[in-house]
Short mmCIF file of C-alpha atoms in Angstrom, two decimals:
data_model
loop_
_atom_site.label_atom_id
_atom_site.label_comp_id
_atom_site.label_asym_id
_atom_site.label_seq_id
_atom_site.Cartn_x
_atom_site.Cartn_y
_atom_site.Cartn_z
CA MET A 30 16.79 40.90 -9.52
CA ASN A 31 13.86 41.75 -7.23
CA GLU A 32 11.00 40.25 -9.23
CA LEU A 33 10.16 36.67 -10.12
CA ASP A 34 7.40 35.36 -12.36
CA VAL A 35 4.99 32.84 -10.85
CA TYR A 36 3.24 30.34 -13.11
CA LEU A 37 0.36 28.01 -12.33
CA SER A 38 -0.34 25.10 -14.67
CA GLY A 39 1.83 26.76 -17.30
CA ARG A 40 0.03 30.14 -17.20
CA ARG A 41 1.56 33.21 -15.64
CA ALA A 42 -0.31 33.90 -12.42
CA GLY A 43 1.52 37.01 -11.29
CA VAL A 44 4.71 38.56 -9.97
CA LEU A 45 6.61 37.94 -6.75
CA SER A 46 8.41 41.15 -5.80
CA ARG A 47 10.86 42.03 -3.04
CA GLY A 48 10.96 45.58 -1.70
CA ARG A 49 13.90 47.55 -0.35
CA ASP A 50 12.99 46.38 3.14
CA GLY A 51 13.45 42.77 2.02
CA ARG A 52 9.77 41.91 2.40
CA VAL A 53 8.04 39.99 -0.37
CA ARG A 54 4.65 40.64 -2.00
CA PHE A 55 2.67 38.84 -4.68
CA THR A 56 0.44 40.49 -7.28
CA TYR A 57 -1.89 38.50 -9.52
CA ASP A 58 -2.02 39.31 -13.22
CA GLN A 59 -5.41 40.75 -14.10
CA ASP A 60 -5.78 38.35 -17.01
CA PHE A 61 -5.15 35.41 -14.69
CA ARG A 62 -7.68 36.68 -12.15
CA SER A 63 -10.37 37.05 -14.80
CA ARG A 64 -9.89 33.53 -16.16
CA GLN A 65 -8.76 31.46 -13.19
CA ARG A 66 -11.31 29.52 -11.25
CA SER A 67 -10.89 29.86 -7.48
CA PRO A 68 -8.71 29.59 -5.44
CA GLY A 69 -5.74 30.60 -7.59
CA LEU A 70 -2.42 29.83 -5.92
CA SER A 71 -3.91 29.18 -2.50
CA LEU A 72 -6.89 29.46 -0.22
CA SER A 73 -4.72 31.91 1.73
CA LEU A 74 -3.99 33.96 -1.43
CA PRO A 75 -7.43 34.29 -3.07
CA THR A 76 -7.78 35.78 -6.53
CA ALA A 77 -10.54 38.05 -5.24
CA GLN A 78 -7.67 40.21 -3.95
CA ALA A 79 -5.12 41.30 -6.54
CA ASP A 80 -2.24 42.21 -4.23
CA HIS A 81 -1.11 40.17 -1.23
CA GLY A 82 1.30 41.40 1.42
CA PRO A 83 4.27 39.75 3.13
CA ASP A 84 2.37 38.23 6.06
CA ALA A 85 0.42 35.97 3.69
CA VAL A 86 2.94 35.61 0.88
CA GLU A 87 6.20 34.83 2.67
CA PRO A 88 5.07 31.71 4.56
CA TRP A 89 3.32 30.28 1.49
CA PHE A 90 6.38 30.43 -0.75
CA ASP A 91 8.71 29.43 2.08
CA ASN A 92 6.70 26.21 2.44
CA LEU A 93 7.72 25.22 -1.10
CA LEU A 94 11.26 24.65 0.19
CA PRO A 95 12.75 21.88 2.36
CA ASP A 96 12.21 22.10 6.11
CA ASN A 97 15.87 21.14 6.56
CA ASP A 98 17.78 24.39 7.15
CA GLU A 99 21.12 22.80 6.24
CA VAL A 100 19.76 21.96 2.79
CA ARG A 101 18.76 25.59 2.35
CA GLN A 102 22.19 26.82 3.46
CA ARG A 103 23.92 24.51 0.98
CA TRP A 104 21.65 25.58 -1.84
CA ALA A 105 22.40 29.23 -1.09
CA ALA A 106 26.15 28.52 -1.18
CA ARG A 107 25.81 26.49 -4.36
CA PHE A 108 23.95 29.26 -6.18
CA GLY A 109 26.01 32.13 -4.79
CA GLU A 110 23.25 33.61 -2.64
CA ARG A 111 24.21 35.40 0.57
CA ARG A 112 21.00 34.44 2.37
CA PRO A 113 18.92 31.24 2.11
CA SER A 114 15.64 33.14 1.82
CA ALA A 115 12.76 31.66 -0.13
CA PHE A 116 12.98 34.46 -2.71
CA ASN A 117 16.70 33.86 -3.27
CA LEU A 118 16.42 30.09 -3.52
CA LEU A 119 13.26 29.78 -5.59
CA ARG A 120 14.78 31.77 -8.42
CA HIS A 121 17.13 28.77 -8.82
CA VAL A 122 15.03 25.74 -7.77
CA GLY A 123 11.47 26.96 -8.34
CA ALA A 124 11.03 25.39 -11.78
CA ASP A 125 9.64 22.16 -10.30
CA CYS A 126 7.84 22.47 -6.96
CA ALA A 127 4.97 20.72 -5.22
CA GLY A 128 1.72 21.21 -7.09
CA ALA A 129 1.44 23.15 -10.34
CA VAL A 130 3.33 26.26 -9.26
CA GLN A 131 6.60 27.34 -10.88
CA VAL A 132 8.73 30.29 -9.77
CA LEU A 133 11.04 31.57 -12.51
CA PRO A 134 13.31 34.53 -13.23
CA ARG A 135 11.52 37.38 -15.00
CA ASP A 136 10.72 36.78 -18.65
CA HIS A 137 11.65 33.07 -18.45
CA THR A 138 8.69 31.05 -19.72
CA PRO A 139 7.94 27.54 -18.42
CA GLY A 140 8.48 26.05 -21.87
CA THR A 141 7.09 22.81 -23.17
CA GLU A 142 10.27 21.21 -24.48
CA SER A 143 11.13 17.73 -23.26
CA SER A 144 14.57 17.55 -21.70
CA ARG A 145 15.12 14.18 -20.07
CA ALA A 146 18.61 13.01 -19.15
CA ARG A 147 18.51 9.24 -18.76
CA VAL A 148 19.87 7.80 -15.52
CA ASP A 149 20.52 4.13 -14.88
CA SER A 150 20.54 2.03 -11.74
CA ALA A 151 24.17 2.91 -11.02
CA ASP A 152 23.43 6.65 -11.24
CA ILE A 153 20.49 6.39 -8.87
CA ALA A 154 22.40 4.13 -6.48
CA GLY A 155 25.13 6.75 -6.28
CA LYS A 156 22.61 9.44 -5.34
CA LEU A 157 21.08 7.18 -2.68
CA ARG A 158 24.48 6.36 -1.18
CA GLU A 159 25.24 10.06 -0.94
CA LEU A 160 21.91 10.70 0.80
CA ARG A 161 22.49 7.88 3.29
CA LYS A 162 25.87 9.36 4.20
CA ASP A 163 24.60 12.92 4.26
CA ASP A 164 20.90 13.61 4.83
CA ALA A 165 21.30 17.17 3.54
CA ALA A 166 22.68 16.10 0.14
CA TRP A 167 19.32 16.57 -1.60
CA ALA A 168 20.99 17.77 -4.77
CA SER A 169 24.67 17.28 -5.39
CA SER A 170 26.79 19.85 -7.17
CA GLY A 171 26.44 17.80 -10.35
CA ALA A 172 22.66 17.50 -10.19
CA ARG A 173 20.92 18.53 -13.40
CA GLY A 174 17.37 19.03 -12.21
CA ARG A 175 16.23 22.21 -10.47
CA TRP A 176 13.48 21.09 -8.13
CA SER A 177 12.29 21.81 -4.61
CA LEU A 178 10.22 19.75 -2.17
CA GLY A 179 9.04 20.35 1.36
CA GLY A 180 9.80 18.08 4.28
CA GLN A 181 12.70 17.30 6.57
CA GLN A 182 14.16 13.97 5.47
CA GLY A 183 16.50 13.46 2.53
CA LYS A 184 14.94 12.78 -0.86
CA ILE A 185 15.48 13.18 -4.58
CA ALA A 186 13.00 13.87 -7.36
CA LEU A 187 13.21 11.96 -10.65
CA GLY A 188 11.00 11.21 -13.62
CA ARG A 189 9.98 7.82 -14.95
CA ASP A 190 8.43 6.83 -18.27
CA GLN A 191 8.13 3.72 -20.41
CA HIS A 192 11.84 3.93 -21.22
CA GLY A 193 13.05 4.10 -17.61
CA TRP A 194 14.30 6.73 -15.19
CA TYR A 195 15.40 10.24 -16.10
CA GLU A 196 16.47 13.45 -14.47
CA PRO A 197 14.10 16.20 -15.62
CA GLY A 198 15.89 19.12 -17.17
CA GLY A 199 14.75 22.63 -17.84
CA ARG A 200 11.26 22.95 -16.42
CA GLU A 201 9.88 19.47 -17.01
CA PRO A 202 8.00 17.91 -14.05
CA SER A 203 9.42 15.12 -11.94
CA THR A 204 7.07 12.18 -11.40
CA HIS A 205 8.51 10.26 -8.43
CA ILE A 206 10.11 11.00 -5.07
CA LEU A 207 12.83 8.66 -3.76
CA LYS A 208 13.46 8.56 -0.01
CA VAL A 209 16.10 6.69 1.99
CA GLY A 210 14.54 7.12 5.41
CA VAL A 211 15.21 9.19 8.51
CA VAL A 212 18.77 9.49 9.77
CA GLY A 213 19.10 7.60 13.06
CA LEU A 214 16.08 5.39 12.40
CA ASP A 215 17.31 2.26 10.66
CA ASP A 216 14.95 0.80 8.06
CA SER A 217 12.57 3.75 8.40
CA ASP A 218 12.07 3.80 4.62
CA LEU A 219 10.83 0.20 4.85
CA ALA A 220 8.71 1.12 7.87
CA GLU A 221 7.14 3.97 5.89
CA TYR A 222 6.32 1.64 3.01
CA VAL A 223 4.71 -0.96 5.29
CA THR A 224 2.65 1.73 7.04
CA MET A 225 1.45 3.23 3.75
CA LYS A 226 0.67 -0.15 2.19
CA ALA A 227 -1.20 -1.32 5.30
CA ALA A 228 -3.23 1.91 5.33
CA ARG A 229 -4.17 1.38 1.67
CA THR A 230 -5.16 -2.21 2.45
CA LEU A 231 -7.47 -0.94 5.20
CA GLY A 232 -9.19 1.41 2.76
CA LEU A 233 -7.48 4.76 3.30
CA ASP A 234 -6.68 7.02 0.36
CA VAL A 235 -2.87 6.87 0.32
CA ALA A 236 -0.31 7.83 -2.31
CA GLN A 237 1.09 4.91 -4.28
CA ALA A 238 4.50 3.73 -3.14
CA ALA A 239 6.93 0.87 -3.62
CA VAL A 240 10.37 -0.14 -2.38
CA MET A 241 12.79 -0.49 -5.28
CA SER A 242 16.38 -1.67 -5.55
CA PHE A 243 19.17 0.14 -7.39
CA GLU A 244 22.33 -1.95 -7.27
CA ASP A 245 23.08 -2.39 -3.53
CA GLN A 246 20.71 0.41 -2.51
CA HIS A 247 16.98 0.44 -1.90
CA ALA A 248 14.63 3.37 -1.57
CA LEU A 249 11.00 4.17 -0.93
CA VAL A 250 9.68 5.33 -4.30
CA VAL A 251 6.52 7.43 -4.05
CA THR A 252 4.47 8.17 -7.16
CA ARG A 253 3.58 11.85 -7.18
CA TYR A 254 -0.19 12.29 -7.03
CA ASP A 255 0.27 15.89 -8.22
CA ARG A 256 1.40 14.70 -11.64
CA PHE A 257 -0.66 13.28 -14.52
CA HIS A 258 0.69 11.28 -17.47
CA ARG A 259 -0.90 12.00 -20.83
CA GLU A 260 -1.16 9.34 -23.51
CA ASP A 261 1.53 11.09 -25.56
CA GLY A 262 4.03 10.63 -22.71
CA SER A 263 4.01 14.22 -21.49
CA VAL A 264 3.48 15.00 -17.82
CA VAL A 265 1.03 17.58 -16.46
CA ARG A 266 1.29 19.26 -13.07
CA LEU A 267 -1.77 19.16 -10.77
CA HIS A 268 -2.06 21.92 -8.21
CA GLN A 269 -1.90 21.19 -4.50
CA GLU A 270 -0.88 22.94 -1.31
CA ASP A 271 -0.24 21.67 2.20
CA MET A 272 -2.33 22.73 5.16
CA CYS A 273 0.24 25.21 6.43
CA GLN A 274 0.03 26.94 3.06
CA SER A 275 -3.77 26.77 2.98
CA LEU A 276 -3.96 28.37 6.42
CA GLY A 277 -1.18 30.91 5.87
CA LEU A 278 1.20 29.43 8.45
CA TRP A 279 4.97 29.14 8.60
CA ARG A 280 6.54 25.67 8.61
CA ALA A 281 7.55 26.17 12.25
CA SER A 282 3.84 25.91 13.11
CA LYS A 283 3.23 22.51 11.51
CA TYR A 284 2.69 20.83 14.90
CA GLN A 285 -0.35 21.79 16.94
CA SER A 286 1.81 21.99 20.07
CA ASP A 287 3.91 24.66 18.31
CA GLY A 288 0.89 26.81 17.57
CA GLY A 289 -0.17 24.95 14.45
CA PRO A 290 -3.65 23.86 13.42
CA SER A 291 -5.70 21.30 15.28
CA ALA A 292 -7.64 18.52 13.62
CA ALA A 293 -10.75 20.63 14.20
CA ASP A 294 -9.15 23.56 12.35
CA ILE A 295 -8.44 21.40 9.32
CA ALA A 296 -11.90 19.83 9.41
CA THR A 297 -13.37 23.34 9.44
CA LEU A 298 -11.21 24.25 6.45
CA LEU A 299 -12.47 21.19 4.58
CA GLN A 300 -16.05 22.00 5.52
CA THR A 301 -15.79 25.55 4.19
CA SER A 302 -13.45 25.03 1.23
CA ALA A 303 -13.91 21.55 -0.23
CA ASP A 304 -16.25 21.32 -3.19
CA PRO A 305 -19.72 20.19 -2.02
CA ARG A 306 -19.37 17.12 -4.24
CA ASP A 307 -16.12 16.16 -2.48
CA ARG A 308 -16.77 17.47 1.03
CA PRO A 309 -18.21 14.31 2.65
CA ALA A 310 -15.42 12.11 1.29
CA SER A 311 -12.74 14.64 2.27
CA LEU A 312 -14.04 14.93 5.83
CA ALA A 313 -14.34 11.14 6.12
CA SER A 314 -10.83 10.61 4.74
CA PHE A 315 -9.34 13.13 7.14
CA ALA A 316 -11.15 11.53 10.08
CA GLN A 317 -9.92 8.10 8.97
CA ALA A 318 -6.38 9.43 8.78
CA ASN A 319 -6.59 10.78 12.32
CA VAL A 320 -7.90 7.58 13.84
CA PHE A 321 -5.44 5.48 11.82
CA SER A 322 -2.57 7.62 13.14
CA TRP A 323 -3.80 6.88 16.65
CA VAL A 324 -4.24 3.14 16.11
CA ALA A 325 -0.93 2.76 14.24
CA ALA A 326 0.96 5.12 16.59
CA CYS A 327 2.00 7.54 13.82
CA PRO A 328 3.51 10.58 15.56
CA ASP A 329 4.24 12.76 12.54
CA ALA A 330 0.82 13.49 10.99
CA HIS A 331 1.28 17.26 11.23
CA ALA A 332 -0.21 20.01 9.07
CA LYS A 333 2.43 19.77 6.34
CA ASN A 334 1.64 16.08 5.95
CA TYR A 335 -1.91 16.85 4.84
CA SER A 336 -2.63 18.65 1.59
CA LEU A 337 -5.44 19.92 -0.61
CA LEU A 338 -5.77 19.19 -4.31
CA HIS A 339 -7.22 21.98 -6.48
CA LEU A 340 -8.47 20.39 -9.70
CA ALA A 341 -10.65 22.08 -12.31
CA GLY A 342 -12.14 24.48 -9.80
CA ARG A 343 -12.77 21.75 -7.21
CA THR A 344 -10.91 21.45 -3.91
CA ARG A 345 -10.59 18.21 -1.96
CA LEU A 346 -8.28 16.44 0.47
CA ALA A 347 -5.24 14.97 -1.27
CA PRO A 348 -4.12 11.36 -0.79
CA LEU A 349 -2.18 10.70 2.40
CA TYR A 350 1.61 10.55 2.44
CA ASP A 351 4.56 10.37 4.87
CA LEU A 352 2.90 7.77 7.11
CA ILE A 353 5.20 5.88 9.47
CA SER A 354 4.18 3.83 12.49
CA GLY A 355 6.15 4.41 15.66
CA ALA A 356 5.55 0.74 16.45
CA PHE A 357 8.09 -0.13 13.73
CA VAL A 358 10.92 2.17 14.83
CA MET A 359 10.44 2.50 18.60
CA SER A 360 10.35 0.12 21.52
CA VAL A 361 7.08 -1.19 22.93
CA ASP A 362 7.47 0.95 26.05
CA GLU A 363 8.26 4.08 24.03
CA VAL A 364 5.10 3.61 21.99
CA LYS A 365 2.98 2.87 25.03
CA TYR A 366 4.21 5.64 27.31
CA GLU A 367 6.04 8.32 25.32
CA VAL A 368 4.61 8.72 21.80
CA SER A 369 2.47 11.79 21.18
CA LEU A 370 0.31 12.58 18.18
CA ALA A 371 0.99 15.66 16.06
CA MET A 372 -2.61 16.80 16.64
CA LYS A 373 -4.73 16.20 19.71
CA MET A 374 -7.25 13.38 19.64
CA GLY A 375 -10.22 14.53 21.68
CA GLY A 376 -8.05 16.91 23.68
CA LYS A 377 -5.10 14.56 24.29
CA TYR A 378 -1.69 14.23 22.63
CA LYS A 379 -0.11 11.18 24.27
CA LEU A 380 -1.23 7.72 23.18
CA ARG A 381 -1.31 6.59 26.80
CA ASP A 382 -3.93 9.25 27.62
CA ILE A 383 -6.35 8.55 24.76
CA ALA A 384 -9.40 6.42 25.49
CA ALA A 385 -12.48 5.56 23.43
CA ARG A 386 -14.29 8.60 24.82
CA HIS A 387 -11.61 10.84 23.33
CA VAL A 388 -12.19 9.27 19.92
CA GLU A 389 -15.91 10.01 20.30
CA LYS A 390 -15.10 13.60 21.27
CA ALA A 391 -12.74 13.91 18.30
CA ALA A 392 -15.52 12.78 15.98
CA GLY A 393 -17.46 15.94 16.79
CA GLU A 394 -14.40 18.07 16.07
CA LEU A 395 -13.84 16.16 12.82
CA ARG A 396 -17.50 16.57 11.78
CA VAL A 397 -18.20 12.83 11.47
CA ASP A 398 -20.45 10.38 13.29
CA PRO A 399 -18.90 9.13 16.58
CA GLU A 400 -20.19 5.58 16.11
CA TRP A 401 -18.74 5.41 12.63
CA LEU A 402 -15.35 6.70 13.80
CA LEU A 403 -15.20 4.18 16.64
CA ASP A 404 -16.17 1.49 14.16
CA GLU A 405 -13.22 2.56 12.02
CA ALA A 406 -10.92 2.36 15.05
CA VAL A 407 -12.17 -1.13 15.87
CA GLY A 408 -11.70 -2.22 12.26
CA TYR A 409 -8.18 -0.83 12.04
CA SER A 410 -7.10 -2.40 15.31
CA ALA A 411 -8.47 -5.75 14.10
CA GLY A 412 -7.14 -5.60 10.55
CA LEU A 413 -3.81 -3.84 10.93
CA PRO A 414 -1.67 -6.84 12.02
CA ASP A 415 -2.66 -8.86 8.94
CA ALA A 416 -2.31 -5.83 6.68
CA VAL A 417 1.24 -5.34 7.98
CA GLU A 418 2.15 -8.97 7.33
CA ASP A 419 0.71 -8.65 3.83
CA ALA A 420 2.83 -5.54 3.16
CA LEU A 421 5.95 -7.31 4.39
CA THR A 422 5.57 -9.97 1.71
CA ASP A 423 6.40 -7.23 -0.82
CA LEU A 424 9.79 -6.81 0.87
CA ASP A 425 11.06 -10.38 0.63
CA GLY A 426 14.79 -10.18 0.03
CA LEU A 427 14.91 -6.49 1.00
CA ILE A 428 14.22 -6.63 4.73
CA ASP A 429 16.07 -8.56 7.41
CA LYS A 430 13.89 -11.28 8.94
CA ASP A 431 14.50 -10.00 12.47
CA VAL A 432 13.48 -6.50 11.41
CA ALA A 433 10.33 -7.85 9.76
CA ARG A 434 9.50 -9.78 12.92
CA SER A 435 9.98 -6.63 15.00
CA PHE A 436 7.46 -4.83 12.76
CA VAL A 437 4.94 -7.64 13.25
CA ASP A 438 5.50 -7.83 17.00
CA GLY A 439 5.40 -4.06 17.44
CA ILE A 440 2.06 -3.59 15.69
CA ALA A 441 0.62 -6.68 17.38
CA ASP A 442 1.46 -5.23 20.78
CA ARG A 443 -0.01 -1.84 19.89
CA THR A 444 -3.28 -3.16 18.46
CA GLY A 445 -3.54 -5.85 21.13
CA HIS A 446 -3.36 -3.13 23.78
CA LEU A 447 -6.12 -1.21 22.04
CA ARG A 448 -8.42 -4.20 21.67
CA GLY A 449 -7.75 -5.54 25.15
CA TYR A 450 -7.91 -2.29 27.10
CA VAL A 451 -8.65 0.97 25.32
CA LEU A 452 -11.44 -0.40 23.12
CA SER A 453 -12.43 -3.25 25.44
CA ASP A 454 -15.95 -1.86 25.88
CA TYR A 455 -16.38 -2.00 22.12
CA THR A 456 -14.69 -5.31 21.31
CA ARG A 457 -15.06 -8.70 22.95
CA ALA A 458 -12.10 -11.07 22.97
CA ARG A 459 -13.28 -14.14 21.05
CA PRO A 460 -12.25 -16.04 17.93
CA GLN A 461 -12.89 -14.01 14.82
CA PRO A 462 -13.25 -15.12 11.21
CA GLU A 463 -10.08 -15.17 9.16
CA PRO A 464 -10.30 -12.03 6.98
CA GLU A 465 -8.86 -11.62 3.54
CA VAL A 466 -6.46 -8.72 3.83
CA ALA A 467 -7.58 -7.26 0.53
CA GLY A 468 -11.27 -7.64 1.39
CA PRO A 469 -13.58 -6.31 4.11
CA VAL A 470 -12.47 -5.98 7.73
CA TRP A 471 -14.12 -8.00 10.49
CA VAL A 472 -15.46 -5.93 13.39
CA ASP A 473 -15.89 -7.79 16.68
CA GLU A 474 -19.14 -7.86 18.64
CA HIS A 475 -19.21 -4.75 20.82
CA MET A 476 -21.41 -2.45 22.88
CA ARG A 477 -22.55 0.77 21.30
CA GLY A 478 -24.77 3.25 23.12
CA GLY A 479 -25.88 0.60 25.62
CA ARG A 480 -26.85 -1.96 23.00
CA LYS A 481 -25.04 -4.96 21.62
CA VAL A 482 -23.80 -4.78 18.04
CA ALA A 483 -23.18 -8.20 16.51
CA GLY A 484 -19.87 -9.01 14.87
CA HIS A 485 -19.93 -8.07 11.21
CA TRP A 486 -17.81 -7.55 8.13
CA ARG A 487 -17.23 -3.86 7.50
CA GLY A 488 -16.91 -3.05 3.81
CA ARG A 489 -14.22 -0.62 2.76
CA ARG A 490 -15.24 2.90 1.91
CA SER A 491 -15.03 3.66 -1.77
CA GLN A 492 -12.42 6.23 -2.66
#
């Protein structure tokens, strides 16, 4: 079989075909091109062009699969494929991917039938135990669902409705992603939750997440933002693509240091591709994400951890996901001297090399006001310790007290260093009002452009 049908939001978009040379092409259906509002499958695969060659097509579809090569090898063995190519694997696991795309064998329609196999806490706990023992066990031999997700760390996709958890069958969408953390980094699933919750508290647009228990196991449970629940209980896919897909890059280029996009490249993409009604908010959100990653010492904010949502002909930045502070899983010295960002901040990778002037320089690359971006940095460094403590209250009974204290101490050291040294020209050490974590953030008195700016409450940006 050398052809696969590709569907978008339940409509056939075109055909994925593999030639005798093994290279893969994609051809849009004419009917889809005439009806579909831009951009079709991707900004890198525009509908203005009917036929797209291997250089554009192969990386886009490859990015639908896990980054973990061992997972791909196991899937190939499980399905009897000689090679773990994207074409070979997606014919088996392409029914439920990121966004609204589905890749199916020829003449297999997406279908609308509901096929939900109920799973209880014991079933889910068993899957989580298997993942903790074996990070590549994304789908066991007995798994019913046929889904694929990008990323490196182990995860499973399930659905949830008013009756509980289920394993989607056939071609029904999953609604939640369950993660057990990074192998070798104890409690990294809890660290990811605390980072994401703290970012939401500080006003960033972040995917909803919770830590849930299943018997003796716990997992980070992320609500998929690319799914929508109708009142009748059915689930609709919303289309999205990550930045590697948008820019036509292979997953190996997700880090800027490996030839991937810079923050300026992504800001330019947002400037040229986001709907004018969403462009200012998308640029601001991306700039906030960059400065938050710097303040919180998040080393993994690479191109595959940013995505675009394509909704009703409008393109905008998707909510943030996969945020984890190095201050929670590394030593103080590692954070201070060794951690590098995934994208340069004002020309610098390493946290130890980034000063306030680099944030100002980055603002120009990010297409936002330098004073505003520094104000965000000041606000995050002031509000993050309390936001972390607030997030930890959600984990009572799930997190060891010593681990929780290490999270608090780690972020306090990181933000204290920023306020006391890196941002010392913009913040003055003095008592500050006690902020409500869920409310505005207090910004210390600081110097800006040679003039004194009084301490003030900074309201959160509306999302």
